[in-house]
Coordinates of C-alpha atoms and ligand atoms in Angstrom, one line a residue:
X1 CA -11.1 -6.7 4.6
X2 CA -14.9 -7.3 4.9
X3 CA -16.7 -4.6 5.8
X4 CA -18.8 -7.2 8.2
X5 CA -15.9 -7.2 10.3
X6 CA -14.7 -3.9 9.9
X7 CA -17.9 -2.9 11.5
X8 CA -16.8 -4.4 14.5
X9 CA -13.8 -2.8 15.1
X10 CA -15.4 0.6 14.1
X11 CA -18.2 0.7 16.1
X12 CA -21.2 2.8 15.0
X13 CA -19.1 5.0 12.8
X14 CA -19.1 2.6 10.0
X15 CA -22.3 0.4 10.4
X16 CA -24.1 2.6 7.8
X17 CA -21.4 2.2 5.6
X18 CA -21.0 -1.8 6.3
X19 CA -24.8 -2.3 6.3
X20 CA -25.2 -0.9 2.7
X21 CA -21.8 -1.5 1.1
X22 CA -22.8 -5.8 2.0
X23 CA -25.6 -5.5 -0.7
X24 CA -24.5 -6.5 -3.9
X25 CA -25.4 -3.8 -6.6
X26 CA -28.1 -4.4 -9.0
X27 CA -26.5 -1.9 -12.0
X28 CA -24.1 0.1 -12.0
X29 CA -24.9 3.4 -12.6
X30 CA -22.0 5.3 -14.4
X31 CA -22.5 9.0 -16.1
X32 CA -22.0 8.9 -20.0
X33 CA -18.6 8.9 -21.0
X34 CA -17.9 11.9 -23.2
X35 CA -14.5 11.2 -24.7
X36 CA -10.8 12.4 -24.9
X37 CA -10.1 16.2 -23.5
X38 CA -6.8 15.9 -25.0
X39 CA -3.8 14.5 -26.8
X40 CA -1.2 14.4 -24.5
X41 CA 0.0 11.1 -23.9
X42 CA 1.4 11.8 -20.1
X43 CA -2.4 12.0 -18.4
X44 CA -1.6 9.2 -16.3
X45 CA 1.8 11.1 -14.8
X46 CA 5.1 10.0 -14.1
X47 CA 6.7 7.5 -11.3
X48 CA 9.7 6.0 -9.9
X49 CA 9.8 3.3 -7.6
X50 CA 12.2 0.3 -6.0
X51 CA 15.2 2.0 -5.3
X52 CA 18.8 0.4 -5.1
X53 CA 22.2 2.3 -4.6
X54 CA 22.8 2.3 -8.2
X55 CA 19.2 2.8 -9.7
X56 CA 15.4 2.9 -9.7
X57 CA 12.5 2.0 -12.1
X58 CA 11.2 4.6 -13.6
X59 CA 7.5 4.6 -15.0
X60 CA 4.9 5.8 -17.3
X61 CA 1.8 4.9 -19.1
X62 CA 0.6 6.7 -22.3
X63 CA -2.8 7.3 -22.7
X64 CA -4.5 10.3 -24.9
X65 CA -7.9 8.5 -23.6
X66 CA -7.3 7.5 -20.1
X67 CA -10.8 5.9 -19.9
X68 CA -11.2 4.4 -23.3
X69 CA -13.3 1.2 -22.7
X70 CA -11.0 -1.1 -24.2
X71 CA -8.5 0.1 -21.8
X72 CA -6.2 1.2 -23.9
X73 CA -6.1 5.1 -23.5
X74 CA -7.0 5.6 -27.2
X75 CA -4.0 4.0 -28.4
X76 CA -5.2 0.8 -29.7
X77 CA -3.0 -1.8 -31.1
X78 CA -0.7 0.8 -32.0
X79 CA 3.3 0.7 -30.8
X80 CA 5.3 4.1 -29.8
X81 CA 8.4 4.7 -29.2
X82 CA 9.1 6.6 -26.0
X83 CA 12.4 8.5 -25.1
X84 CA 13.6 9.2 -21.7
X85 CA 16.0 11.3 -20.1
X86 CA 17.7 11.1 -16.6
X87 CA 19.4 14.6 -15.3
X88 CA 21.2 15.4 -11.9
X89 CA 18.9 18.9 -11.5
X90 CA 15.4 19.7 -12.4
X91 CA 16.0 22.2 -15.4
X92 CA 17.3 19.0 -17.1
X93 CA 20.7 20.8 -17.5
X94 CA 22.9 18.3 -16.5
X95 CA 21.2 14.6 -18.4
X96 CA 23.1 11.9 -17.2
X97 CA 21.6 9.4 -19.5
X98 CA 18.5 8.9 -21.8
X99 CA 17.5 5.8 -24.3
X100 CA 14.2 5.2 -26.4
X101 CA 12.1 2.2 -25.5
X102 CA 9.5 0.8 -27.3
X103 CA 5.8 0.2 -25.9
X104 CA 2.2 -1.1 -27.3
X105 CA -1.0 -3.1 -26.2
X106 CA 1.3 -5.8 -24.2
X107 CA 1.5 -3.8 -21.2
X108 CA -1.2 -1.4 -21.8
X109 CA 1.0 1.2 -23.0
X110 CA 3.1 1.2 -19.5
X111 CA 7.0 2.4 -19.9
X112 CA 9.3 0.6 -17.1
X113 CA 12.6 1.8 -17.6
X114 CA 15.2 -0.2 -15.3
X115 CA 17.8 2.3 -14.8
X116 CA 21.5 1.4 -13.6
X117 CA 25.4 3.0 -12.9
X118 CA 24.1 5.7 -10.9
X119 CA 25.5 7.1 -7.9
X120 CA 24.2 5.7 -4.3
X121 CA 22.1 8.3 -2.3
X122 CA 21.4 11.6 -5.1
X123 CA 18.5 12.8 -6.1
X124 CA 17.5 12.1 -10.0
X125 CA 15.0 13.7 -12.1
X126 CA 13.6 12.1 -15.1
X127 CA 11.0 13.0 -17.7
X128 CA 9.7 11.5 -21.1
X129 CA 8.8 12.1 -24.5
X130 CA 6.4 10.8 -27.0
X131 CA 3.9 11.4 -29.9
X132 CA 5.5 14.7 -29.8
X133 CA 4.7 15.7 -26.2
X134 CA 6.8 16.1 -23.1
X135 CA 6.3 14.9 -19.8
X136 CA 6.3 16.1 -16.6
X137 CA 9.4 15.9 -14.8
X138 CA 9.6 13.8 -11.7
X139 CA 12.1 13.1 -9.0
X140 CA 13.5 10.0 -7.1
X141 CA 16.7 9.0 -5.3
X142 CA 18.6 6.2 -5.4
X143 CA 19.2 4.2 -2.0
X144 CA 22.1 4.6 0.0
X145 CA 25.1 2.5 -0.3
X146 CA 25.0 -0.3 1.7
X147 CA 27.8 0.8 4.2
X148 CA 26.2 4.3 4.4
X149 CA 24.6 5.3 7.4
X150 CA 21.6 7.8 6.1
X151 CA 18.9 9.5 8.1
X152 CA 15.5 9.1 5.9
X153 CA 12.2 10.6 5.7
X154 CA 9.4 7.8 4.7
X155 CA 5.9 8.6 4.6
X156 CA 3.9 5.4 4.1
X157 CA 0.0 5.2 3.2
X158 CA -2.9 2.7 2.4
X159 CA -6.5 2.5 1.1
X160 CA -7.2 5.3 -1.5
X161 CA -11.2 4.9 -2.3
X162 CA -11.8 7.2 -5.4
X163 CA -15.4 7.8 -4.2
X164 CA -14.9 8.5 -0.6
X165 CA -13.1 11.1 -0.9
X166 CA -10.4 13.6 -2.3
X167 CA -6.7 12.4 -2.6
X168 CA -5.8 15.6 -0.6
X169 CA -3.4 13.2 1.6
X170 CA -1.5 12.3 -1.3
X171 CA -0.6 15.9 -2.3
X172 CA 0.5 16.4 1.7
X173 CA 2.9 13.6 1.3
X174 CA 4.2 15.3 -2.2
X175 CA 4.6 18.6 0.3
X176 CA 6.4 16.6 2.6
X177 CA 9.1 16.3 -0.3
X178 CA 10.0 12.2 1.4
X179 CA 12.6 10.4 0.3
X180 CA 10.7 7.6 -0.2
X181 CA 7.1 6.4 0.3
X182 CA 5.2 3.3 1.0
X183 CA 2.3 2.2 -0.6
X184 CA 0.5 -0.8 1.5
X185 CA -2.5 -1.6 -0.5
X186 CA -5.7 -1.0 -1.5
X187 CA -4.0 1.4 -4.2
X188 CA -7.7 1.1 -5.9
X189 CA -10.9 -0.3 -4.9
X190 CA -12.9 -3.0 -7.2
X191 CA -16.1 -2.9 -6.6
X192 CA -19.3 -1.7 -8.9
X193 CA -19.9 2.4 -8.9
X194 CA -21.3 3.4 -5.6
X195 CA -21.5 -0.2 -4.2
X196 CA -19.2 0.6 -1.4
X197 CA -21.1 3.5 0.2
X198 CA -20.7 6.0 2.4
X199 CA -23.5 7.4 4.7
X200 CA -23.3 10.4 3.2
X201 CA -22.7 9.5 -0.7
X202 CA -19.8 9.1 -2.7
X203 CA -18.1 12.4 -3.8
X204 CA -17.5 11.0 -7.1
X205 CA -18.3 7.8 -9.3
X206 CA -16.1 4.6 -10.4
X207 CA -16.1 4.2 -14.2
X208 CA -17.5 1.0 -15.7
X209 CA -18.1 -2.0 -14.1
X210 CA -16.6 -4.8 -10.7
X211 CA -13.4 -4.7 -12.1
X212 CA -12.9 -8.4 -13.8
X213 CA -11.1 -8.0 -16.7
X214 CA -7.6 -7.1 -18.1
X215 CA -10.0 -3.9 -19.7
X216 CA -11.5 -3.1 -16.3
X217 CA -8.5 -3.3 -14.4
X218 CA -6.7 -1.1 -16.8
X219 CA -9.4 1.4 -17.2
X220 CA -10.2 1.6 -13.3
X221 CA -6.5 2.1 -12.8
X222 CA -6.3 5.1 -15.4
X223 CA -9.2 6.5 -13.8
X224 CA -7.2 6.7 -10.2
X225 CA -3.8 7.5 -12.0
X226 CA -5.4 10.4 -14.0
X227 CA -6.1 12.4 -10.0
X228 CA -3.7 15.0 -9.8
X229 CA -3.0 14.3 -5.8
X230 CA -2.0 10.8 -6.8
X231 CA 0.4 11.9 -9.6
X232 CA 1.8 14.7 -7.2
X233 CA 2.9 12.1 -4.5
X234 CA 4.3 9.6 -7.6
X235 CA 6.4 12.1 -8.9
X236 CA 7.8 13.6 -5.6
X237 CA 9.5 10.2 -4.8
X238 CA 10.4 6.8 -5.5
X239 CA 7.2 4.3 -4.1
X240 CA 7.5 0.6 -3.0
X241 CA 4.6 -0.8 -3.3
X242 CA 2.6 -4.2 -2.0
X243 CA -1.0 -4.9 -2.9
X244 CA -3.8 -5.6 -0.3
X245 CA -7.2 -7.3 -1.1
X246 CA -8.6 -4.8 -3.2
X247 CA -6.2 -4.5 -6.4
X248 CA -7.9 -7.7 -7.1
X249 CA -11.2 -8.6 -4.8
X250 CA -12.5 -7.4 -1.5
X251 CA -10.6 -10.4 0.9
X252 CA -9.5 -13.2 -1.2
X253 CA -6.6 -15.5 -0.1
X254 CA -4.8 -17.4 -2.8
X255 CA -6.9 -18.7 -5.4
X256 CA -10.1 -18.4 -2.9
X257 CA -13.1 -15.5 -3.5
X258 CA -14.8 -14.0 -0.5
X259 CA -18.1 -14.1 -2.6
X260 CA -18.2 -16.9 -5.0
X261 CA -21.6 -15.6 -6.5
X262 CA -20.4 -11.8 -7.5
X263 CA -19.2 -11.0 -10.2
X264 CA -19.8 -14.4 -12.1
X265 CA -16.7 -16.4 -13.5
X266 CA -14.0 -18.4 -12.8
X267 CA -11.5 -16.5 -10.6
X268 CA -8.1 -17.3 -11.6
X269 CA -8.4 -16.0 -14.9
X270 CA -9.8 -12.6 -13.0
X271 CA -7.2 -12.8 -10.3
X272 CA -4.4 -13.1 -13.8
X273 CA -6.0 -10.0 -15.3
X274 CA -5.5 -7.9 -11.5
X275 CA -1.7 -8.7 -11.4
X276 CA -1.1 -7.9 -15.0
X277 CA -2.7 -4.3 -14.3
X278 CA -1.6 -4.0 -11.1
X279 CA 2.2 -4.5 -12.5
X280 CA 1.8 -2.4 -15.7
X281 CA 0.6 0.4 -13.4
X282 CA 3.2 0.2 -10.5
X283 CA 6.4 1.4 -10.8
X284 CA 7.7 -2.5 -10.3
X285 CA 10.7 -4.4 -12.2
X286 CA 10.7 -6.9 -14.7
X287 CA 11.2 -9.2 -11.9
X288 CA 7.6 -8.5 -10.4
X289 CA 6.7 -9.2 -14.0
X290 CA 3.3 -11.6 -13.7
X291 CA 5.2 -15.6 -14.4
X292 CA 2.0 -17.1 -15.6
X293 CA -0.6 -16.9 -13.0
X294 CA 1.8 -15.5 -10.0
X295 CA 3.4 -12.1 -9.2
X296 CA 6.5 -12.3 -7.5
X297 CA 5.8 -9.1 -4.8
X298 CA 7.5 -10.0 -2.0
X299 CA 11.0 -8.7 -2.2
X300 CA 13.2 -6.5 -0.1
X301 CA 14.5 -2.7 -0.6
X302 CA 17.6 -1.4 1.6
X303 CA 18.2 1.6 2.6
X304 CA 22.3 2.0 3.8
X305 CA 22.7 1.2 6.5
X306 CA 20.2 2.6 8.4
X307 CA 16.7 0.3 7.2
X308 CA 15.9 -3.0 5.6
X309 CA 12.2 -2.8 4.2
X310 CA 11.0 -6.7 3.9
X311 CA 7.7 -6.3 1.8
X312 CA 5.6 -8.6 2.2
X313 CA 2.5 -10.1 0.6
X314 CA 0.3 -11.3 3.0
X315 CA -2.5 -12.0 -0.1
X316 CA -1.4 -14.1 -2.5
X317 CA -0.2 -17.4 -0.8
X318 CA -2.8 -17.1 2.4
X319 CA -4.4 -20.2 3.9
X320 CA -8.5 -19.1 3.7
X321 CA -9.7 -17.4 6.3
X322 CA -11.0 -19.2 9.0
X323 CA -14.1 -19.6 11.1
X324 CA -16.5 -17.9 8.6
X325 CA -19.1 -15.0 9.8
X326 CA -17.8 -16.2 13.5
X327 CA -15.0 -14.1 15.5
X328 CA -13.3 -17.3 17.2
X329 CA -13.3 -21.0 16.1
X330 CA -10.5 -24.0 16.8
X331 CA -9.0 -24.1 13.4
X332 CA -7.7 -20.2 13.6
X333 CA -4.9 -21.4 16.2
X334 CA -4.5 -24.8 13.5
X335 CA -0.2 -24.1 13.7
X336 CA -0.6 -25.6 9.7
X337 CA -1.9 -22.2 8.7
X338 CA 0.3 -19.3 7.3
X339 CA -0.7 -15.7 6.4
X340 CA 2.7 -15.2 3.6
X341 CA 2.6 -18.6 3.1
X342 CA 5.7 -21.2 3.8
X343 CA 7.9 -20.4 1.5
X344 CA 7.7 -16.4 2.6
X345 CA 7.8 -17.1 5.9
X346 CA 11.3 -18.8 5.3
X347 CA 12.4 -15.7 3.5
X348 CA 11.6 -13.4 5.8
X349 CA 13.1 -15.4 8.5
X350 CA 16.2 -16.0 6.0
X351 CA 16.6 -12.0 5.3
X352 CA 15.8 -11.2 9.1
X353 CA 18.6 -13.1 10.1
X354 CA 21.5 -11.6 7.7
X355 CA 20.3 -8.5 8.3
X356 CA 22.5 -5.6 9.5
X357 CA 20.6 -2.8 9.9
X358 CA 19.7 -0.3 12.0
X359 CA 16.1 -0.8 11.3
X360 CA 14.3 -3.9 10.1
X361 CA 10.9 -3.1 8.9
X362 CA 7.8 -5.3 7.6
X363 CA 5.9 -3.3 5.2
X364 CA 2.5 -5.2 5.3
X365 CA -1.0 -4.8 4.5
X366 CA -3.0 -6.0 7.7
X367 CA -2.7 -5.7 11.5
X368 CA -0.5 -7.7 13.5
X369 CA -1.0 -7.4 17.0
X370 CA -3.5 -9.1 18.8
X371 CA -7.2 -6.8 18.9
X372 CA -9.8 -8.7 21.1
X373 CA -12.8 -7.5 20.0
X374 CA -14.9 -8.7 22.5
X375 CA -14.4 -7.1 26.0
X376 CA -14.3 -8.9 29.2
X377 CA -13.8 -12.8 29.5
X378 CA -14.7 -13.4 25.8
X379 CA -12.3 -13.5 23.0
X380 CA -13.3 -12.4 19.5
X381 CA -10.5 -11.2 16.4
X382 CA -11.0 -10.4 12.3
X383 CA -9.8 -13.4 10.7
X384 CA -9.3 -11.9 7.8
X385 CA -5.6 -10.0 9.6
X386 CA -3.2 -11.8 11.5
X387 CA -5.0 -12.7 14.3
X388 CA -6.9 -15.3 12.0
X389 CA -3.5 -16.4 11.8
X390 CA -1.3 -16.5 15.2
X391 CA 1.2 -19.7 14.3
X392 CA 2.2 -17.6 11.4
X393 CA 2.4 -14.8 13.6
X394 CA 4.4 -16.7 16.2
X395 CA 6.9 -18.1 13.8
X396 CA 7.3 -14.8 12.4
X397 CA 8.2 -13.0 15.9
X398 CA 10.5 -16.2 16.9
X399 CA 12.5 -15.4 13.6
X400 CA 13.2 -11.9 14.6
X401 CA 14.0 -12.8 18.5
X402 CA 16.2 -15.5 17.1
X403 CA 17.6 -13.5 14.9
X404 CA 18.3 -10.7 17.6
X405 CA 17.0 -8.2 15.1
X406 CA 18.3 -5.0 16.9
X407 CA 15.0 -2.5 15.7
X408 CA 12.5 -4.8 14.6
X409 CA 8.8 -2.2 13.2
X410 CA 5.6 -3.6 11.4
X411 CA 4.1 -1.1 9.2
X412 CA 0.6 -1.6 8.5
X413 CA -2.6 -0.4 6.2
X414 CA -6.0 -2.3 6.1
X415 CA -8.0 -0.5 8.3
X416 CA -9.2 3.0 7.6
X417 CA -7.9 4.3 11.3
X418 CA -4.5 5.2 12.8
X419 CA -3.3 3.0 15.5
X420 CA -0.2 2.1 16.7
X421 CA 0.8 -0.7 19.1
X422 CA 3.6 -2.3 21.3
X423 CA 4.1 -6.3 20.1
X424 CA 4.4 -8.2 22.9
X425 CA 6.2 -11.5 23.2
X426 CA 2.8 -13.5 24.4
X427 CA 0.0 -11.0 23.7
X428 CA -2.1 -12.2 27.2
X429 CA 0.3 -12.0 29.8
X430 CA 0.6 -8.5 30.8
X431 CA 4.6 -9.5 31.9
X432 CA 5.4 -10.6 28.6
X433 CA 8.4 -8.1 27.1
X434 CA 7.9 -5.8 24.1
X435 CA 9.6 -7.4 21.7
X436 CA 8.6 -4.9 18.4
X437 CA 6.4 -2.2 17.2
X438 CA 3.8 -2.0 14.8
X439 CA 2.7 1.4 13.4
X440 CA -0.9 1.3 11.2
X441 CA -1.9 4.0 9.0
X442 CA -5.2 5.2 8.3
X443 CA -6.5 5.6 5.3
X444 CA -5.9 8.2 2.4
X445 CA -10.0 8.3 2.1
X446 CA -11.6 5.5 2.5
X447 CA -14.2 6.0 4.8
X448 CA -14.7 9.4 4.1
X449 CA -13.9 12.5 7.1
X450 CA -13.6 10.3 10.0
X451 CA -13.9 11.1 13.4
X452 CA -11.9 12.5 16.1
X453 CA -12.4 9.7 18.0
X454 CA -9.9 8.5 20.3
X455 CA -11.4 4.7 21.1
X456 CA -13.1 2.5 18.9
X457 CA -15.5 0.5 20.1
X458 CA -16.1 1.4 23.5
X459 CA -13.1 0.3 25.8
X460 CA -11.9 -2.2 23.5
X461 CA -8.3 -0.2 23.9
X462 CA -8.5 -1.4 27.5
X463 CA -9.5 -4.7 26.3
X464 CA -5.7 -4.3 24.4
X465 CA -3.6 -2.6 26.6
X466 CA -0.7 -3.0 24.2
X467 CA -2.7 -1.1 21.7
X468 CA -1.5 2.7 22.4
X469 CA -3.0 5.2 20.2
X470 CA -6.5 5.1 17.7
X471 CA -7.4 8.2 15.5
X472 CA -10.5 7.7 13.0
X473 CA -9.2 10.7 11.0
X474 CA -7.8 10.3 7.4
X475 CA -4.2 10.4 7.0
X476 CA -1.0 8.6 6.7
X477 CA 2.3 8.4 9.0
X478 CA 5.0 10.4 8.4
X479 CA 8.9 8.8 9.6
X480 CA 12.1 9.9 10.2
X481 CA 14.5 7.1 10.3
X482 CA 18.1 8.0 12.4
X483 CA 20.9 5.8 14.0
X484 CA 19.4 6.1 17.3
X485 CA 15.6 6.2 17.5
X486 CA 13.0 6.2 14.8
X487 CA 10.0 9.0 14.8
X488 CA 6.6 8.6 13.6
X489 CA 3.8 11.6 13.3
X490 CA 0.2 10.6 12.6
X491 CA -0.8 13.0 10.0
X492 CA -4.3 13.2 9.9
X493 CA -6.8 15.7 7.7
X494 CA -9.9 17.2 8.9
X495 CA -12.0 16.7 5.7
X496 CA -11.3 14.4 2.5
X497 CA -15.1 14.8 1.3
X498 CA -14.1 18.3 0.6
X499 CA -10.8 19.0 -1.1
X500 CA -8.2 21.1 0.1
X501 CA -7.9 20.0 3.7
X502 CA -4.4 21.0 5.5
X503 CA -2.7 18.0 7.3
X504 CA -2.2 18.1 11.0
X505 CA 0.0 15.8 13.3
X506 CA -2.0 14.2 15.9
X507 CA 0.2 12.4 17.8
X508 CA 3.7 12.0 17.4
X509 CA 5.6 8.6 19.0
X510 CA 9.2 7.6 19.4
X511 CA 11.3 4.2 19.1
X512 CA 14.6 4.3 20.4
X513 CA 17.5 2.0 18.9
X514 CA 17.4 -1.1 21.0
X515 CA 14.5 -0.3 23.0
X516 CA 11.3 -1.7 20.9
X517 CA 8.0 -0.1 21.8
X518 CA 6.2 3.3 21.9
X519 CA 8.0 6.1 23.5
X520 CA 5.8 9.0 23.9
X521 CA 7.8 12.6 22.5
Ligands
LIG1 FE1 -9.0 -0.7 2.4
LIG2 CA1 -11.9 -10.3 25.7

């Protein structure tokens, strides 16, 4: 999202950081690469993702060189085979299967092994081997069978900025020892060294350049992959992931830049070069493969029969955002315009209505209730999130009242804050029934410490009374998913500008089966 419009929603607390972060950077400045530390291959760590009752992915990328400009990790041209092995307990004791695959320049040395025939709900482990070196081990699940009714413990996150802060959150999800985790976007950040910058200075650097292309992307993510906390919460658990903005450019829609100017060039070639990282790094199938210049992201992952995940990707097939620099304009409420775009709005409709589970939840990138920014008679909203947006955002609620979806929840990222909000059937008619939930994590550090503040901007939470809880800490939501209510806990951490931080739960919120909204517990 623009940091212009952040700024609004954050009050003071971010103006610094939107005031400078707006100016384009002259140079960056990047300190003198020095080389390889090491051979081993496995810098980059292990991980598993999009889980089905008989099988996962699982994922690796070799790189002796993680930052090798080319980005290429030091391998160059050259192709390696690369064994795997699949047990039922850590010590590798008991392999169920392994196979050899074959990897090179293609996919930036990435391994996405596809793996079938396995039982529905057990835990796996799974390591590699190449060039003579082992991996480490990590472990996944497959999902429950479809009939199965299975308590799970998700832990879902958003916005990791590299310079911000430590990745302490991630290594508190890896504690948490989930069953699965959510990634909502802004897995990486873009932009120059130091161009998105925090009051206080960045606690470490970007390599290179504005990511723009195949290179950059693939350096920038073995830069992020090579942090320990990442690779910790990769390797505790299979991750289903959906991009945001930043993977690619700070807010662009479809085949639209938010800043035409910066960095020069045409941007679907740019936009080409972002999916193809983005997929070699993400433990995604060969469906999700890039199809020319598209990604196929959306897709759903079920868990028994206790949740349906419907990923969406509210980037890629956006109308442009409308009404400019201004908070309100006629064309925002144009019923033409779609946030997933037609075609994913009929899919999500389609999958909401043969849906039979307990839970049916949207794993999205940007808020969906309604935030007036502007208090009193006055009506302001980021177009950039779902309020720029509310036809889509109508249709979609219809589809899930039509379809009678039992437990329909909205997870959420975007914003750097905690939130969490009851969705109301018309948003300004304080009779209007609940009709859904929407739970927003904060980010892993973007933003750097936080606050402990409880409102944003001042009494904008009255402004929006279904809006029931803001925290400006860093974090990410822990859930526990049962048959009859679902559990979320606001993890937040006191620091991320120093590592090491413990997390804390700072509020803790209840939905009951068939009874949508926030329950306090
Ligand atoms: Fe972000
Ligand atoms: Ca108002």
């Amino acid at each position: 999202m623009a940091l212009s419009r952040r700024t609004l929603i954050l009050g003071g607390a971010a103006a610094g950081a939107a005031t400078a972060a707006t100016v384009r950077p002259r140079a960056a400045i990047a300190a003198p690469y020095r080389g390889p530390l090491r051979s081993d291959p496995f810098t980059l760590g292990v991980a598993s993702g999009d889980p089905e009752p008989d099988g996962f992915v699982i994922w690796t990328r070799l790189a002796v060189d993680p930052l090798a400009e080319d980005g290429l990790g030091g391998l160059g041209t050259g192709r390696h085979d690369v064994e795997w092995e699949l047990a039922t307990d850590e010590r590798f004791a008991r392999v169920e299967q392994r196979g050899v695959v074959s990897t090179g320049p293609e996919v930036g040395h990435s391994v996405h092994v596809e793996l079938g025939g396995l039982r529905p709900g057990h835990e796996y482990h799974y390591r590699f081997r190449a060039l003579g070196e082992l991996s480490p081990a990590g472990r996944t699940r497959t999902a429950p069978a479809p009939d199965a009714s299975a308590p799970l413990t998700m832990c879902f996150a958003s916005c990791a900025q590299y310079e911000h802060g430590y990745f302490t959150a991630y290594t508190r999800i890896a504690e948490e020892e989930p069953d699965l985790v959510l990634h909502l976007g802004d897995y990486l950040y873009e932009e120059d060294p130091g161009a998105y910058r925090l009051p206080g200075g960045s606690v470490r650097q970007h390599i290179g350049r504005e990511t723009v292309t195949l290179a950059d992307y693939r350096r920038r993510h073995a830069q992020y992959r090579s942090d320990t906390d990442l690779q910790a919460a990769h390797a505790v658990a299979p991750w289903v992931v959906v991009w945001d903005d930043h993977e690619v450019e700070d807010d662009w829609a479809g085949f639209t830049r938010d800043v035409p100017e910066y960095p020069p060039g045409p941007f679907p070639p740019r936009r080409a070069a972002a999916f193809q990282a983005y997929w070699e790094n993400m433990p995604l199938r060969s469906a999700q493969r890039p199809n020319g210049q598209n990604l196929q992201l959306y897709r759903r992952i079920g868990w028994g029969a206790t949740a349906t995940f419907h990923m969406l990707d509210t980037r890629q097939y956006r109308d442009d955002q409308a009404c400019g620099e201004q908070l309100d304009c006629a064309a925002r409420a144009d019923p033409g315009r779609t946030l997933p775009g037609s075609a994913q709005e009929r899919w999500l409709a389609e999958g909401l209505r043969s849906s039979r589970t307990r839970w049916d939840v949207l794993g999205q990138q940007v808020f969906f209730a309604q935030l007036d920014l502007v208090p009193g008679a006055g009506r302001g909203f980021n177009n950039d999130v779902w309020d720029g947006y509310p036809a889509s955002r109508d249709r979609v609620v219809d589809s899930w009242v039509a379809a009678g979806i039992r437990n329909p929840v909205v997870l959420t990222g975007d914003i750097h804050s905690h939130w969490a909000a009851d969705i109301r059937r018309r948003w300004d008619d304080p009779e209007a029934p609940t009709v859904g939930t929407e739970l927003v994590t904060s980010s892993i550090s973007a933003g750097g410490d936080g606050s402990e503040t409880t409102d944003t901007s001042p009494g904008l939470l009255a402004e929006n009374p279904h809006i029931r809880f803001f925290n400006n800490r860093r974090g990410y939501v822990r859930t526990r998913f049962t048959d009859t209510e679902l559990t979320a806990d606001f993890r937040v951490l006191p620091h991320v500008q120093r590592p090491g931080a413990p997390a804390e739960t700072r509020a803790t919120f209840v939905i009951e089966d068939r009874r949508p909204g926030l329950q306090s517990a």
